[in-house]
XYZ file of C-alpha atoms in Angstrom:
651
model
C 0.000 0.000 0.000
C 2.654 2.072 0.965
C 4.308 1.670 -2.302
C 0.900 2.556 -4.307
C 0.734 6.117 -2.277
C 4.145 6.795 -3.025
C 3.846 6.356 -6.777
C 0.557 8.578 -6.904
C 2.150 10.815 -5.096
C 4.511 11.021 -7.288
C 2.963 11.355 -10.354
C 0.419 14.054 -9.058
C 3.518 16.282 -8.164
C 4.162 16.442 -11.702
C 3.290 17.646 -14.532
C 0.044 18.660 -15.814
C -1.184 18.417 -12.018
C 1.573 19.744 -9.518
C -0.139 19.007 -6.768
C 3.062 19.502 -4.376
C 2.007 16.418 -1.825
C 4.151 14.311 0.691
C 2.738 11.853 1.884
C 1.688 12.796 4.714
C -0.102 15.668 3.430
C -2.338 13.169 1.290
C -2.937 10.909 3.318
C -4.378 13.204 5.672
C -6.771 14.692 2.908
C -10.409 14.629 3.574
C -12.815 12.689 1.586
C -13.685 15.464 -0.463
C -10.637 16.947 -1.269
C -9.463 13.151 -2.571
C -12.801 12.982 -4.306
C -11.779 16.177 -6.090
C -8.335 14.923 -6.321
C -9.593 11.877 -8.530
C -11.844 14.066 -10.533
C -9.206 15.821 -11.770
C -7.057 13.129 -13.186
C -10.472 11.788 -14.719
C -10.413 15.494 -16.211
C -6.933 14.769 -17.504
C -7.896 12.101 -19.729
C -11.496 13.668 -20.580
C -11.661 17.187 -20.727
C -15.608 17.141 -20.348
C -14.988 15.868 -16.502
C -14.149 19.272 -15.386
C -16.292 20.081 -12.780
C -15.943 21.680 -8.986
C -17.061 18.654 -6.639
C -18.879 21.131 -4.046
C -21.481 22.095 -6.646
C -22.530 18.669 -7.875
C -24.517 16.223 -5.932
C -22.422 13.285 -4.738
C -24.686 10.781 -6.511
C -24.476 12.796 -9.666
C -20.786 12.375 -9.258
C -20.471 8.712 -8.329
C -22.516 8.155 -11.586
C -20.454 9.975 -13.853
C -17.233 8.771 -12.360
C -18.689 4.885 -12.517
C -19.855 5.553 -16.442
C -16.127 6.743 -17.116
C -14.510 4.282 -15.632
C -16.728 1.508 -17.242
C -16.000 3.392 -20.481
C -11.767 2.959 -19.499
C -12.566 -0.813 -18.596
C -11.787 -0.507 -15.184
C -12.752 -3.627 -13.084
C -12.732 -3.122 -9.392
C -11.815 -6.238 -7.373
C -13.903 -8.673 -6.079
C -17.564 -10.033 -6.605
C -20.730 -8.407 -7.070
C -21.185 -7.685 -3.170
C -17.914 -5.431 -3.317
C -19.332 -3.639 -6.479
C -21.738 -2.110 -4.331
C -18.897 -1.740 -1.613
C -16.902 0.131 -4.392
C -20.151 2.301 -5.524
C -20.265 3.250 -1.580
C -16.815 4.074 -0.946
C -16.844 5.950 -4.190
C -19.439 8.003 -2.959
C -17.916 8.558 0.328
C -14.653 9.022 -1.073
C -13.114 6.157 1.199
C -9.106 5.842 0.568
C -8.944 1.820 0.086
C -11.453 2.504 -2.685
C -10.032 5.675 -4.557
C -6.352 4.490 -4.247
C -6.513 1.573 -6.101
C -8.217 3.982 -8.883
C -5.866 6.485 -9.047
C -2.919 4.025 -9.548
C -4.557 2.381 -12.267
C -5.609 5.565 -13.894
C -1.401 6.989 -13.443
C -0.234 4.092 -14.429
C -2.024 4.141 -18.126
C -2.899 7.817 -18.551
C -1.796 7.931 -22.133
C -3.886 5.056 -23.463
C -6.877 5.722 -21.617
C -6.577 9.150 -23.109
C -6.841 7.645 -26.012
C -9.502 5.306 -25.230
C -11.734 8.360 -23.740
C -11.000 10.040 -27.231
C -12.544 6.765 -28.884
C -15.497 6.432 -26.655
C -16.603 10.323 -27.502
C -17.357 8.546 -31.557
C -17.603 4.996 -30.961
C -19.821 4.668 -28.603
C -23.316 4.044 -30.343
C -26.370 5.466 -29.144
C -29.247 3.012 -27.988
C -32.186 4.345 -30.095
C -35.448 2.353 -29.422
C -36.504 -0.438 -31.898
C -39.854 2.072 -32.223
C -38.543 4.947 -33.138
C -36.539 2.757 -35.696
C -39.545 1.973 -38.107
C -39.474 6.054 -39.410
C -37.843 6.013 -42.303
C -36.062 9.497 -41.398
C -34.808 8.099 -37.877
C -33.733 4.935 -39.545
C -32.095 6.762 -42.401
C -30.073 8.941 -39.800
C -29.005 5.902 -37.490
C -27.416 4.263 -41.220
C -25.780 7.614 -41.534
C -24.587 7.346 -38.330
C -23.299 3.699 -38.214
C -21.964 4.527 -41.575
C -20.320 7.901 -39.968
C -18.847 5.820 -36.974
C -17.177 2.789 -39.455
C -15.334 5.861 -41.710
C -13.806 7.683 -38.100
C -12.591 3.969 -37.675
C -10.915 3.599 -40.783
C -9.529 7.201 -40.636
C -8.115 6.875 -37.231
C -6.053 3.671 -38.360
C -5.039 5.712 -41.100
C -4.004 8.181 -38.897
C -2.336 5.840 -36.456
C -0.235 4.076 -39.306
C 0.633 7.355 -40.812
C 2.184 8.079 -36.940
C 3.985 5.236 -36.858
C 5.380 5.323 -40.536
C 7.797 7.660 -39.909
C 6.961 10.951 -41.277
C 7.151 14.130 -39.192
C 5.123 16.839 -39.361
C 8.581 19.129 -39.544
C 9.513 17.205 -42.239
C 6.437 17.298 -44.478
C 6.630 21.364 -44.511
C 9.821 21.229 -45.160
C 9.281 19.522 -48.355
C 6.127 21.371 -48.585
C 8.243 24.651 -48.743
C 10.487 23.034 -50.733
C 8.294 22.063 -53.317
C 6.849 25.573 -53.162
C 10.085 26.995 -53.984
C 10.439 24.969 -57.189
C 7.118 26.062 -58.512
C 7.743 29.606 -57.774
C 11.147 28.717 -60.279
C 9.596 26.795 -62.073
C 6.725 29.793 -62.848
C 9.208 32.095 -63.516
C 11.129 29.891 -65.651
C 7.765 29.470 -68.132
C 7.360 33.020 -67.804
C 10.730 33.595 -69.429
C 10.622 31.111 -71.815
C 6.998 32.266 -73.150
C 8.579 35.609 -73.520
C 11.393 34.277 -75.483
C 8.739 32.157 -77.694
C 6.419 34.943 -78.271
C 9.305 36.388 -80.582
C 9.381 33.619 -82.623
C 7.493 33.249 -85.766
C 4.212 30.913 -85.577
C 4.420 30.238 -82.034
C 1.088 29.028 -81.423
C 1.386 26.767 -84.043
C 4.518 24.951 -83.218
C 3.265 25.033 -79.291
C 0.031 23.405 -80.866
C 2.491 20.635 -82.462
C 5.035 20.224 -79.021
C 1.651 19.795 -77.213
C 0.439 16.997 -79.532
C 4.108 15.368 -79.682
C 3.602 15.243 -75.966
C 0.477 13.523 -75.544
C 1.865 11.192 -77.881
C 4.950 9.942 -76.284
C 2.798 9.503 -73.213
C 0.435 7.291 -74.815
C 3.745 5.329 -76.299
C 4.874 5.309 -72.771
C 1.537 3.862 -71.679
C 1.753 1.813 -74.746
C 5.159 0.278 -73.499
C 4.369 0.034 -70.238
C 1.127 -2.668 -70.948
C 3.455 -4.389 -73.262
C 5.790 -5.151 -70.558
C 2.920 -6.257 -68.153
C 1.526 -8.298 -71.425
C 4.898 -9.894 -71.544
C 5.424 -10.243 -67.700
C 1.949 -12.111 -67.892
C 3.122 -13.959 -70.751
C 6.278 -15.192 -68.790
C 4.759 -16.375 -65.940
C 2.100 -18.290 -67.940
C 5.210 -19.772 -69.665
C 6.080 -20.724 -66.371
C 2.930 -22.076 -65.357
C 3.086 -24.302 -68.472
C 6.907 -25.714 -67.585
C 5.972 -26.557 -64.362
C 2.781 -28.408 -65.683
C 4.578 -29.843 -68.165
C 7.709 -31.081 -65.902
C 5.123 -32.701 -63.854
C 3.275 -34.464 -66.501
C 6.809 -35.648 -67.504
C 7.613 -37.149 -64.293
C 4.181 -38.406 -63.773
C 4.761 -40.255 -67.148
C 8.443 -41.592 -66.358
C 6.691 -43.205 -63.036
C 3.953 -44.476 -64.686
C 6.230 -46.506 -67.300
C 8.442 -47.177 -64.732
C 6.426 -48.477 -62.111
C 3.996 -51.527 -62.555
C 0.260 -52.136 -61.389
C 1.182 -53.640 -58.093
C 3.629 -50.700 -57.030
C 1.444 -48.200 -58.477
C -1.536 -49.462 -56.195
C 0.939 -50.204 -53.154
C 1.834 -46.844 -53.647
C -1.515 -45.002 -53.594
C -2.080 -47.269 -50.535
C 0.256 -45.810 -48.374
C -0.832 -42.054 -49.921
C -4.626 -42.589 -48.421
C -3.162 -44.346 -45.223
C -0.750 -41.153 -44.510
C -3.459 -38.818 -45.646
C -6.059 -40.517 -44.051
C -3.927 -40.397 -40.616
C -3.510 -36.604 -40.744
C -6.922 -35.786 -41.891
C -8.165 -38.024 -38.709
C -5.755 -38.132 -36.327
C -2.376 -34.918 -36.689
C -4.652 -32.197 -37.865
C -7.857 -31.818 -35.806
C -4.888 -32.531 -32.719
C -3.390 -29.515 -34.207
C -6.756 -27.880 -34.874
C -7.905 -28.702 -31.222
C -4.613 -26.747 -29.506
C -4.879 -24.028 -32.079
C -8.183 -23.086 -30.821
C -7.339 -23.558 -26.960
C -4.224 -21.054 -27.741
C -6.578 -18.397 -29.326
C -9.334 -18.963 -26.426
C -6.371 -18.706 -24.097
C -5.386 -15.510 -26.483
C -9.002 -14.195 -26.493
C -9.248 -14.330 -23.001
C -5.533 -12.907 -22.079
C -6.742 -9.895 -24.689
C -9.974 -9.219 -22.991
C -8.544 -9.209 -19.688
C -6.919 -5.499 -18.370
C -3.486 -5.129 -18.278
C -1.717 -7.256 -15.819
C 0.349 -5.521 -12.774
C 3.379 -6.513 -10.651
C 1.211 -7.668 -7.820
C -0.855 -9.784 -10.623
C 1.512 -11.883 -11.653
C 2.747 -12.468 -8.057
C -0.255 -14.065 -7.415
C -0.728 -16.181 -10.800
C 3.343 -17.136 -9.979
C 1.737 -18.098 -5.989
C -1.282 -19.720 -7.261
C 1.291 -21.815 -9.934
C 2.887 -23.127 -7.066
C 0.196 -24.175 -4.869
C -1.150 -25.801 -7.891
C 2.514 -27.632 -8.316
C 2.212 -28.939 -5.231
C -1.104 -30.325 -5.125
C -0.276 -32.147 -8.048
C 2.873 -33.450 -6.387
C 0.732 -34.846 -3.820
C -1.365 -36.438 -5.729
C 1.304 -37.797 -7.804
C 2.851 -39.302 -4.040
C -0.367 -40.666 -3.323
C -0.736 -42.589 -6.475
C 2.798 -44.072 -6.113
C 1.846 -45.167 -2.619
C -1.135 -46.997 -3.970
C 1.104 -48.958 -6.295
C -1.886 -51.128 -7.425
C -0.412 -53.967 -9.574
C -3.904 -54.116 -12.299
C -2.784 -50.411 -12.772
C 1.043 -50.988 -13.174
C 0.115 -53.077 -15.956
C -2.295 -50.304 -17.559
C 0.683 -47.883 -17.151
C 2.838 -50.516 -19.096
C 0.608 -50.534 -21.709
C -0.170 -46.806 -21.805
C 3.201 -45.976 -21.800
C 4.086 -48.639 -25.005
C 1.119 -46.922 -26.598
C 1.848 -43.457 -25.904
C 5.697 -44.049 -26.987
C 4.215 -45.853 -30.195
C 1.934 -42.724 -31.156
C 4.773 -40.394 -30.600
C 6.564 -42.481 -32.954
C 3.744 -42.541 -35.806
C 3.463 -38.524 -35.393
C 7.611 -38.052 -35.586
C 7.056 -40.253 -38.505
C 4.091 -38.444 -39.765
C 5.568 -34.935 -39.125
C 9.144 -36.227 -41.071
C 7.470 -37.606 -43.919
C 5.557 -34.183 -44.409
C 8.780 -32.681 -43.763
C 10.078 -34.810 -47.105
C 7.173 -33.758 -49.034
C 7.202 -30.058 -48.213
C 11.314 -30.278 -48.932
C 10.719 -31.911 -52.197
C 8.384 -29.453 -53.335
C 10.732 -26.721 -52.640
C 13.250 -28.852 -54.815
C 11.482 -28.925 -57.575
C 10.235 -25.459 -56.994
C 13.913 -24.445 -57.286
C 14.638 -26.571 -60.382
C 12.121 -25.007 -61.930
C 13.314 -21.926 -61.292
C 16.843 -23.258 -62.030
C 15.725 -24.124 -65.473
C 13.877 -21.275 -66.163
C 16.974 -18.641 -65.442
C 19.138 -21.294 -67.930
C 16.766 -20.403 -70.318
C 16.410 -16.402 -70.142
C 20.290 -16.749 -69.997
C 20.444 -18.953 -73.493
C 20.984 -22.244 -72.018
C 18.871 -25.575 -72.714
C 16.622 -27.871 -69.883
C 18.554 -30.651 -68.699
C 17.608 -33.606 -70.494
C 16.714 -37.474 -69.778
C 16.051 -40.560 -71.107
C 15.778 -40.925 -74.539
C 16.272 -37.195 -75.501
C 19.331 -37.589 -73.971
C 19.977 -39.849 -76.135
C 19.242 -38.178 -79.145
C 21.306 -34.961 -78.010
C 24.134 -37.462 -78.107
C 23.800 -38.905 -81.690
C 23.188 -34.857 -82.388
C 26.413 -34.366 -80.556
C 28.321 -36.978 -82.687
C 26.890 -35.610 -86.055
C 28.276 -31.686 -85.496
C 30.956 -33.067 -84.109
C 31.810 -34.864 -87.306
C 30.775 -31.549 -89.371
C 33.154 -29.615 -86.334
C 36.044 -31.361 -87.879
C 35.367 -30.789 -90.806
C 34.936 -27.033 -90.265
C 37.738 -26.651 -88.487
C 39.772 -28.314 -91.397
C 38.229 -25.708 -93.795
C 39.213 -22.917 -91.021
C 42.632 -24.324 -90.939
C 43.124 -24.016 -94.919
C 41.957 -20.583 -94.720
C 44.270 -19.920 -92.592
C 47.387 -20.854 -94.271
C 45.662 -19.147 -97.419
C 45.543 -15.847 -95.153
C 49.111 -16.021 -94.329
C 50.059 -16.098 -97.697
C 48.028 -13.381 -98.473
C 49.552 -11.518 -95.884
C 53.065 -11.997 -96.742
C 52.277 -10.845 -100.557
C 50.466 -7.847 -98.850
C 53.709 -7.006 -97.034
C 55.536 -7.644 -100.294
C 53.614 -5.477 -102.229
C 53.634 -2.266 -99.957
C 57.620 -2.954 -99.931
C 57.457 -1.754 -103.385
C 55.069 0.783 -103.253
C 56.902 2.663 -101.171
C 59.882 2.042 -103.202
C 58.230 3.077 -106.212
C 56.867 6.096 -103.849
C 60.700 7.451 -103.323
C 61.495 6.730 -106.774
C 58.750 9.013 -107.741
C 59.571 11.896 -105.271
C 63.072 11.738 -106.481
C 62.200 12.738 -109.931
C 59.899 15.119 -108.641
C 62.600 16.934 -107.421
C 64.894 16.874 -110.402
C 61.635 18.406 -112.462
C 61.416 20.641 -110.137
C 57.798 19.999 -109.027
C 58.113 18.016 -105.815
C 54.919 17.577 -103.923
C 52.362 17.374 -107.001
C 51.490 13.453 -106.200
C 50.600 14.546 -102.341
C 48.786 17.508 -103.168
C 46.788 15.710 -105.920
C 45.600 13.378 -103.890
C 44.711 15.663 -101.119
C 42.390 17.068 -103.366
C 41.046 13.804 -104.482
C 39.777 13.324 -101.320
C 38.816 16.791 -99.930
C 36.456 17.107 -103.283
C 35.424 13.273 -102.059
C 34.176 14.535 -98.633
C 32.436 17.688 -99.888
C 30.367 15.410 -102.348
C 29.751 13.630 -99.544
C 28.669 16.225 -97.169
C 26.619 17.895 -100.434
C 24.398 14.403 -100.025
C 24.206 14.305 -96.744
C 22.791 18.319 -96.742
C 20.224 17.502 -99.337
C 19.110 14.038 -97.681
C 18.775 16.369 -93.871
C 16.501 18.988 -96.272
C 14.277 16.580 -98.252
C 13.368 14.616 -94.547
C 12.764 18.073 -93.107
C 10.607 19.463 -95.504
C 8.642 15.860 -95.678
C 8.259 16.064 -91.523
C 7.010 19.438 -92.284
C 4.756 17.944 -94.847
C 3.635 15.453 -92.546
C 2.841 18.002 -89.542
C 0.758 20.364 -91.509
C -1.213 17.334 -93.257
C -1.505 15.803 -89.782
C -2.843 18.915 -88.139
C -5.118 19.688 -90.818
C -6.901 16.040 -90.266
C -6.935 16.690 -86.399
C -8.607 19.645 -87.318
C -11.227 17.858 -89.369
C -11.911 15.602 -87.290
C -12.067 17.977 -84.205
C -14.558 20.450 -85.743
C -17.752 18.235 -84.874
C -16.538 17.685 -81.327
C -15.955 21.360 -80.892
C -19.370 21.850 -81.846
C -20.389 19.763 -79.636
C -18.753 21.633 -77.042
C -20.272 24.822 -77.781
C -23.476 23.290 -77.153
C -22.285 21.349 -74.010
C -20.827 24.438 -72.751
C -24.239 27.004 -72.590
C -25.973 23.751 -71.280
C -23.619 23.998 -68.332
C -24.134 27.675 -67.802
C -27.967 27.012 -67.806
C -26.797 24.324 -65.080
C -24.864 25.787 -63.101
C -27.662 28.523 -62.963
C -29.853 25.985 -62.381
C -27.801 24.731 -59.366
C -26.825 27.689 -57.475
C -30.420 29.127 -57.267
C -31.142 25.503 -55.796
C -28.497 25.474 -53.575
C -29.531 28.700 -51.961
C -33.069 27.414 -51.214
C -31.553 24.777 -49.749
C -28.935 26.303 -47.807
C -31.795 28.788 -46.710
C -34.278 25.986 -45.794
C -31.406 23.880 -44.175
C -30.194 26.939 -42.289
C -33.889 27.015 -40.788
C -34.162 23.624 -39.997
C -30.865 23.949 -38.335
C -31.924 26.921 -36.005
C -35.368 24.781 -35.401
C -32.997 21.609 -34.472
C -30.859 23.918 -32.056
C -33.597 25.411 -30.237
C -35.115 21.454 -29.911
C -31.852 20.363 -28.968
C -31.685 23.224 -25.956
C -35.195 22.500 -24.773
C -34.266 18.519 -24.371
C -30.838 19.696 -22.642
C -32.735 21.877 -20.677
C -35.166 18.839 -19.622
C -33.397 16.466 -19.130
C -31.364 18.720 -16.492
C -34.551 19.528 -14.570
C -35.426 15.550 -14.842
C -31.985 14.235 -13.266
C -32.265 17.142 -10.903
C -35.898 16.064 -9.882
C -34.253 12.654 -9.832
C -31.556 13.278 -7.472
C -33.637 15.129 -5.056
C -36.155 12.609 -4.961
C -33.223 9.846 -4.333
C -32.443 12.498 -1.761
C -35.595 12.385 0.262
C -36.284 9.410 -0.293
C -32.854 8.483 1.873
C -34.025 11.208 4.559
C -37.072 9.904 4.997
C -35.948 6.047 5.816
C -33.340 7.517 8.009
C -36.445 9.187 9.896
C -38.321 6.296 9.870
C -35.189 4.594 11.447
C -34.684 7.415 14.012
C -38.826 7.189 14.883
C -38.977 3.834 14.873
C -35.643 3.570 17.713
C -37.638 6.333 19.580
C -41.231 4.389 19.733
C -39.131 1.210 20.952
C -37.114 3.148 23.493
C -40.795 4.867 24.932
C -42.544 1.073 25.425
C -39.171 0.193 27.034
C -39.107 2.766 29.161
C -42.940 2.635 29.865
C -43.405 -0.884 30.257
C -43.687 -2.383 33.693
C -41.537 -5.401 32.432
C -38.235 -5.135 33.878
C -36.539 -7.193 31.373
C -37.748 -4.574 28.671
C -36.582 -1.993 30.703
C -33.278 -3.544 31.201
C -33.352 -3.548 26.827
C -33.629 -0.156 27.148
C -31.237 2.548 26.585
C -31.788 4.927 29.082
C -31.104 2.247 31.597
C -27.849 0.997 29.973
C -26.466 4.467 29.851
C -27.749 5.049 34.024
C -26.048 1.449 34.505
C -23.101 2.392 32.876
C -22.499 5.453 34.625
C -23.049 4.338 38.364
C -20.556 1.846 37.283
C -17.933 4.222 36.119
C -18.496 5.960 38.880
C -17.801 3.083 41.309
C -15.064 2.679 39.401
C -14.061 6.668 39.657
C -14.358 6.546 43.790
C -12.371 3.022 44.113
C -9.469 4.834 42.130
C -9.641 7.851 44.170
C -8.827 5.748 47.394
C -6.304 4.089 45.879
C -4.587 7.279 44.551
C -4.816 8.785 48.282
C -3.278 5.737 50.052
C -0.494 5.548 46.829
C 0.029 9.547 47.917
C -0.060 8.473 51.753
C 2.828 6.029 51.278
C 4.481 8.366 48.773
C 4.667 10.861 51.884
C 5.821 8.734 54.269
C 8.450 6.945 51.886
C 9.535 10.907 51.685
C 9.644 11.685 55.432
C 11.658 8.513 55.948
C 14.097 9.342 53.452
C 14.340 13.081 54.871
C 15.080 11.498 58.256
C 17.662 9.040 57.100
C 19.351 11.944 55.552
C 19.560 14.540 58.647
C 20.844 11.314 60.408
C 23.526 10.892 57.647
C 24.480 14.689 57.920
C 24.851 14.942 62.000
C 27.404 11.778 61.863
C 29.311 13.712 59.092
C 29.823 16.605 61.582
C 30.577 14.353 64.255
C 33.352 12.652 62.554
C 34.851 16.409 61.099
């Protein structure tokens, strides 16, 4: 208990409540002031709980503070009979009833915060099956179901987006970020549309960018479902090796295998599956849905304490032991018809352990062969997108081997051919060498009588220009080829525009039309939507003034309530009072002395002759106590005057 005040203590000194208690300070406060002391960490968690004690009737309070804490799931301790204790001390304000409360409320005021929040949306209003058969009421309650099921799904949104990561710092920074570039971004088109609007047909060319736009996004779209048409298409491919492996091995064990085996086989398939259809799963089934009971039940509980699991570990124990016990007596027993039972139990509980290790390795196999193949399949599949073939068996191997031998054969013979060529090549390298040997022999020859003519250089420069008029022909081509495919994508953009054109005339028509229909909508619309706004602005200030007048009655009926509760209590405690006075009066009257022994007059008279007997006996005994007392004293002053005189004597 101790421990409990100090931690509330504790928490109410900080913050939000600094409440600056020791505890001795709140453990002397008075009912009311801890009464007000728990309404204000109920107002903590709901802010609608804020209210001054002293100007609320206490039952008013109790009930409020009991439909809170039902609404937090708190569950007080005990049976039904301390329910009403708790309801009482509640009232009261009593300390072993309130402490308890305020350590469960400290200890969780964060998440029944939350829960509080919830309860203000979530909790549905009870409307009466009678009032359900209007349409309008009935119509309003599926608005508000409907209303209630969206806050759910928002405030899981909201939660996730919490936990995800994201600040809210860090959103406006990118926010702001973001802003920035637009602001560029606008200033950037600015400038460029100034630069365009100098340029010649402007419109018309920003007509054809536009178009050339929208048409590489629809070739992007384009590509993009051909690359989900040709994902699809691979895995289908997929699909079909894997079928097709497994009709493969299904064949090679069907011509492998004979009747018998095949039967044998199947045999043992319906046996296993048989025993885990029967037998392993609902075993498995069964403890599955013990666990989630045991998980439902550990969920629905409130959160556990120190002190909880304390007793659970206690209770564990004593639990332990009794079975101990019984366990000892049993062995005592030692009854020979049930050692023999306990033989056989045992062989039969070791022998189903067995079958389910068994059972349990055997699906093991299975689930690890599937995964094999799974993988070879895969295996196969990457062999192929990476050019390679499946790995064969059986008789294709066999032909892939007589395939081998034949391109081997024509191998050799290639490589034969190759090797010819090759010796052909060398020779026609070596005459290569040969002949540029005398070129440029015949090359100096012929700049040596350039020189004696006199005209040394002519062969270079000739063919210099040989091949500088070679390139410019070339170039020449290349010029007219760039012209004639820009004057033909010209061609193409005009005729191309003119057909959009064509064809866009009806729909623009159309659009005209469409267009002063919408104006005579939108007219339409917005003198609609002020009646309505007008008329649902009336209906609004009607539904206020309603909704004041049932506040406003209700108060006045749980006022009238309370004070009849009120003197209704009074009046049994006068009845009480009345009733002890009319018993006391035939007591007292009655010449019955055994009835006037009952009564209370003559308990109280009784009682005070005897205390004071009681008084006069310890007067005498205090006056012969004080009698000895001075005696004891005059003795002692004696002895001492004696003691003194034979100390002068002796001096």
């Amino acid at each position: 208990m101790s421990d409990q005040i100090k931690f509330i203590v504790d928490n109410l000194n900080k913050e939000p409540f600094r409440k600056n208690y020791n505890l001795i300070t709140f453990d002397s406060l008075e009912p009311m002031q801890l009464l007000q002391v728990l309404n204000d960490v109920l107002s903590e968690i709901d802010p609608k709980q804020v209210v001054d004690i002293r100007e609320e009737m206490p039952e008013q309070t109790a009930k409020r503070m009991l439909s809170l804490l039902g609404i937090l799931k708190y569950k007080p301790p005990g049976n039904a009979t301390d329910m009403s204790i708790f309801r009482q001390g509640l009232v009261i304000g009593s300390k072993p009833v309130i402490y308890p409360v305020l350590h469960w409320l400290l200890q969780r005021t964060n998440e029944l915060k939350k829960r509080a929040y919830l309860a203000r949306f979530l909790i549905k209003l009870d409307v009466p099956s009678e009032f359900l058969q209007d349409e309008t009421v009935a119509d309003t309650n599926k608005q508000y179901e409907e209303l209630i099921e969206a806050f759910k799904t928002l405030h899981k949104e909201c939660e996730q987006l919490k936990t995800s990561g994201f600040s809210a710092a860090e959103i406006r920074r990118d926010i702001s970020a973001m802003e920035e570039e637009k602001d560029q971004l606008i200033k950037r088109v600015e400038r460029l549309k100034k630069r365009v609007e100098t340029v010649q047909n402007h419109q018309r060319m920003l007509k054809i960018a536009r178009q050339l736009r929208v048409e590489k996004e629809r070739e992007e779209f384009l590509a993009q479902q051909k690359q989900e048409q040709k994902n699809q298409l691979f895995h289908a491919v997929q699909r079909l090796q894997r079928v097709q492996n497994q009709l493969k091995s299904m064949r090679h064990a069907a011509a492998d295998a004979k009747p018998e085996s095949l039967m044998k086989r199947l045999e043992e398939e319906i046996k296993f599956n048989s025993y885990m259809v029967t037998e392993k799963f609902p075993k498995e089934l069964e403890s599955k849905k013990k666990e989630l009971h045991f998980l439902q039940k550990v969920v629905s509980e409130p959160a556990m304490g120190h002190s909880d699991l304390l007793e659970l570990e206690s209770k564990i124990n004593e639990m332990n032991t009794q079975i101990n016990q019984l366990i000892e007596k049993k062995m005592m027993r030692n009854e020979p018809i049930e050692g023999k039972l306990s033989l056989y139990r045992q062989q039969a509980s070791i022998i189903s352990r067995k079958k389910e290790a068994k059972a349990e390795e055997l699906q093991e196999a299975k689930e690890k062969s599937a995964s094999l193949e799974r993988e070879v399949s895969v295996k196969t599949n990457q062999t192929r997108e990476f050019g390679g073939a499946e790995v064969l068996k059986g008789d294709e191997f066999k032909r892939y081997v007589s395939k081998l031998r034949s391109k081997s054969t024509v191998f050799k013979k290639k490589h034969q051919i190759i090797a010819e060529f090759k010796a052909e090549f060398g020779l026609l390298q070596r005459t290569e060498e040969l002949l540029k040997q005398r070129h440029e022999n015949i090359q100096h020859q012929l700049q040596a009588i350039e020189e004696k003519k006199g005209i040394s250089g002519y062969s270079y420069t000739q063919e210099e220009l040989e091949r500088v008029s070679a390139l410019k022909s070339e170039i020449d081509e290349m010029k007219g080829q760039t012209l004639d495919d820009m004057s033909e994508m010209v061609k193409k953009l005009n005729s191309l525009v003119s057909e959009k054109k064509s064809a866009l005339a009806p729909v623009i028509k159309e659009l005209r039309q469409l267009r002063q229909k919408c104006q005579e909508l939108t007219q339409e619309c917005d003198e609609k939507k002020s009646q309505y706004d007008s008329c649902a602005a009336g209906l609004e200030s009607n539904r206020s003034k309603l909704e004041q007048e049932v506040r406003g009655l209700r108060e006045e009926c749980l006022q009238e309530e309370s004070r009849y509760h009120y003197t209704n209590c009074m009046i049994k405690n006068l009845e009480v009072q009345l009733r002890r006075a009319t018993d006391e009066m035939k007591a007292y009257v009655s010449s019955d002395q055994q009835e006037k022994r009952k009564a209370i007059r003559e308990q109280y008279t009784k009682n005070i002759a005897e205390q004071e007997n009681l008084g006069k006996n310890h007067f005498l005994e205090v006056e012969l106590l004080s009698h000895h007392v001075s005696s004891l004293v005059t003795y002692y002053q004696v002895t001492l005057q004696k003691a003194s005189m034979c100390s002068h004597q002796h001096v």
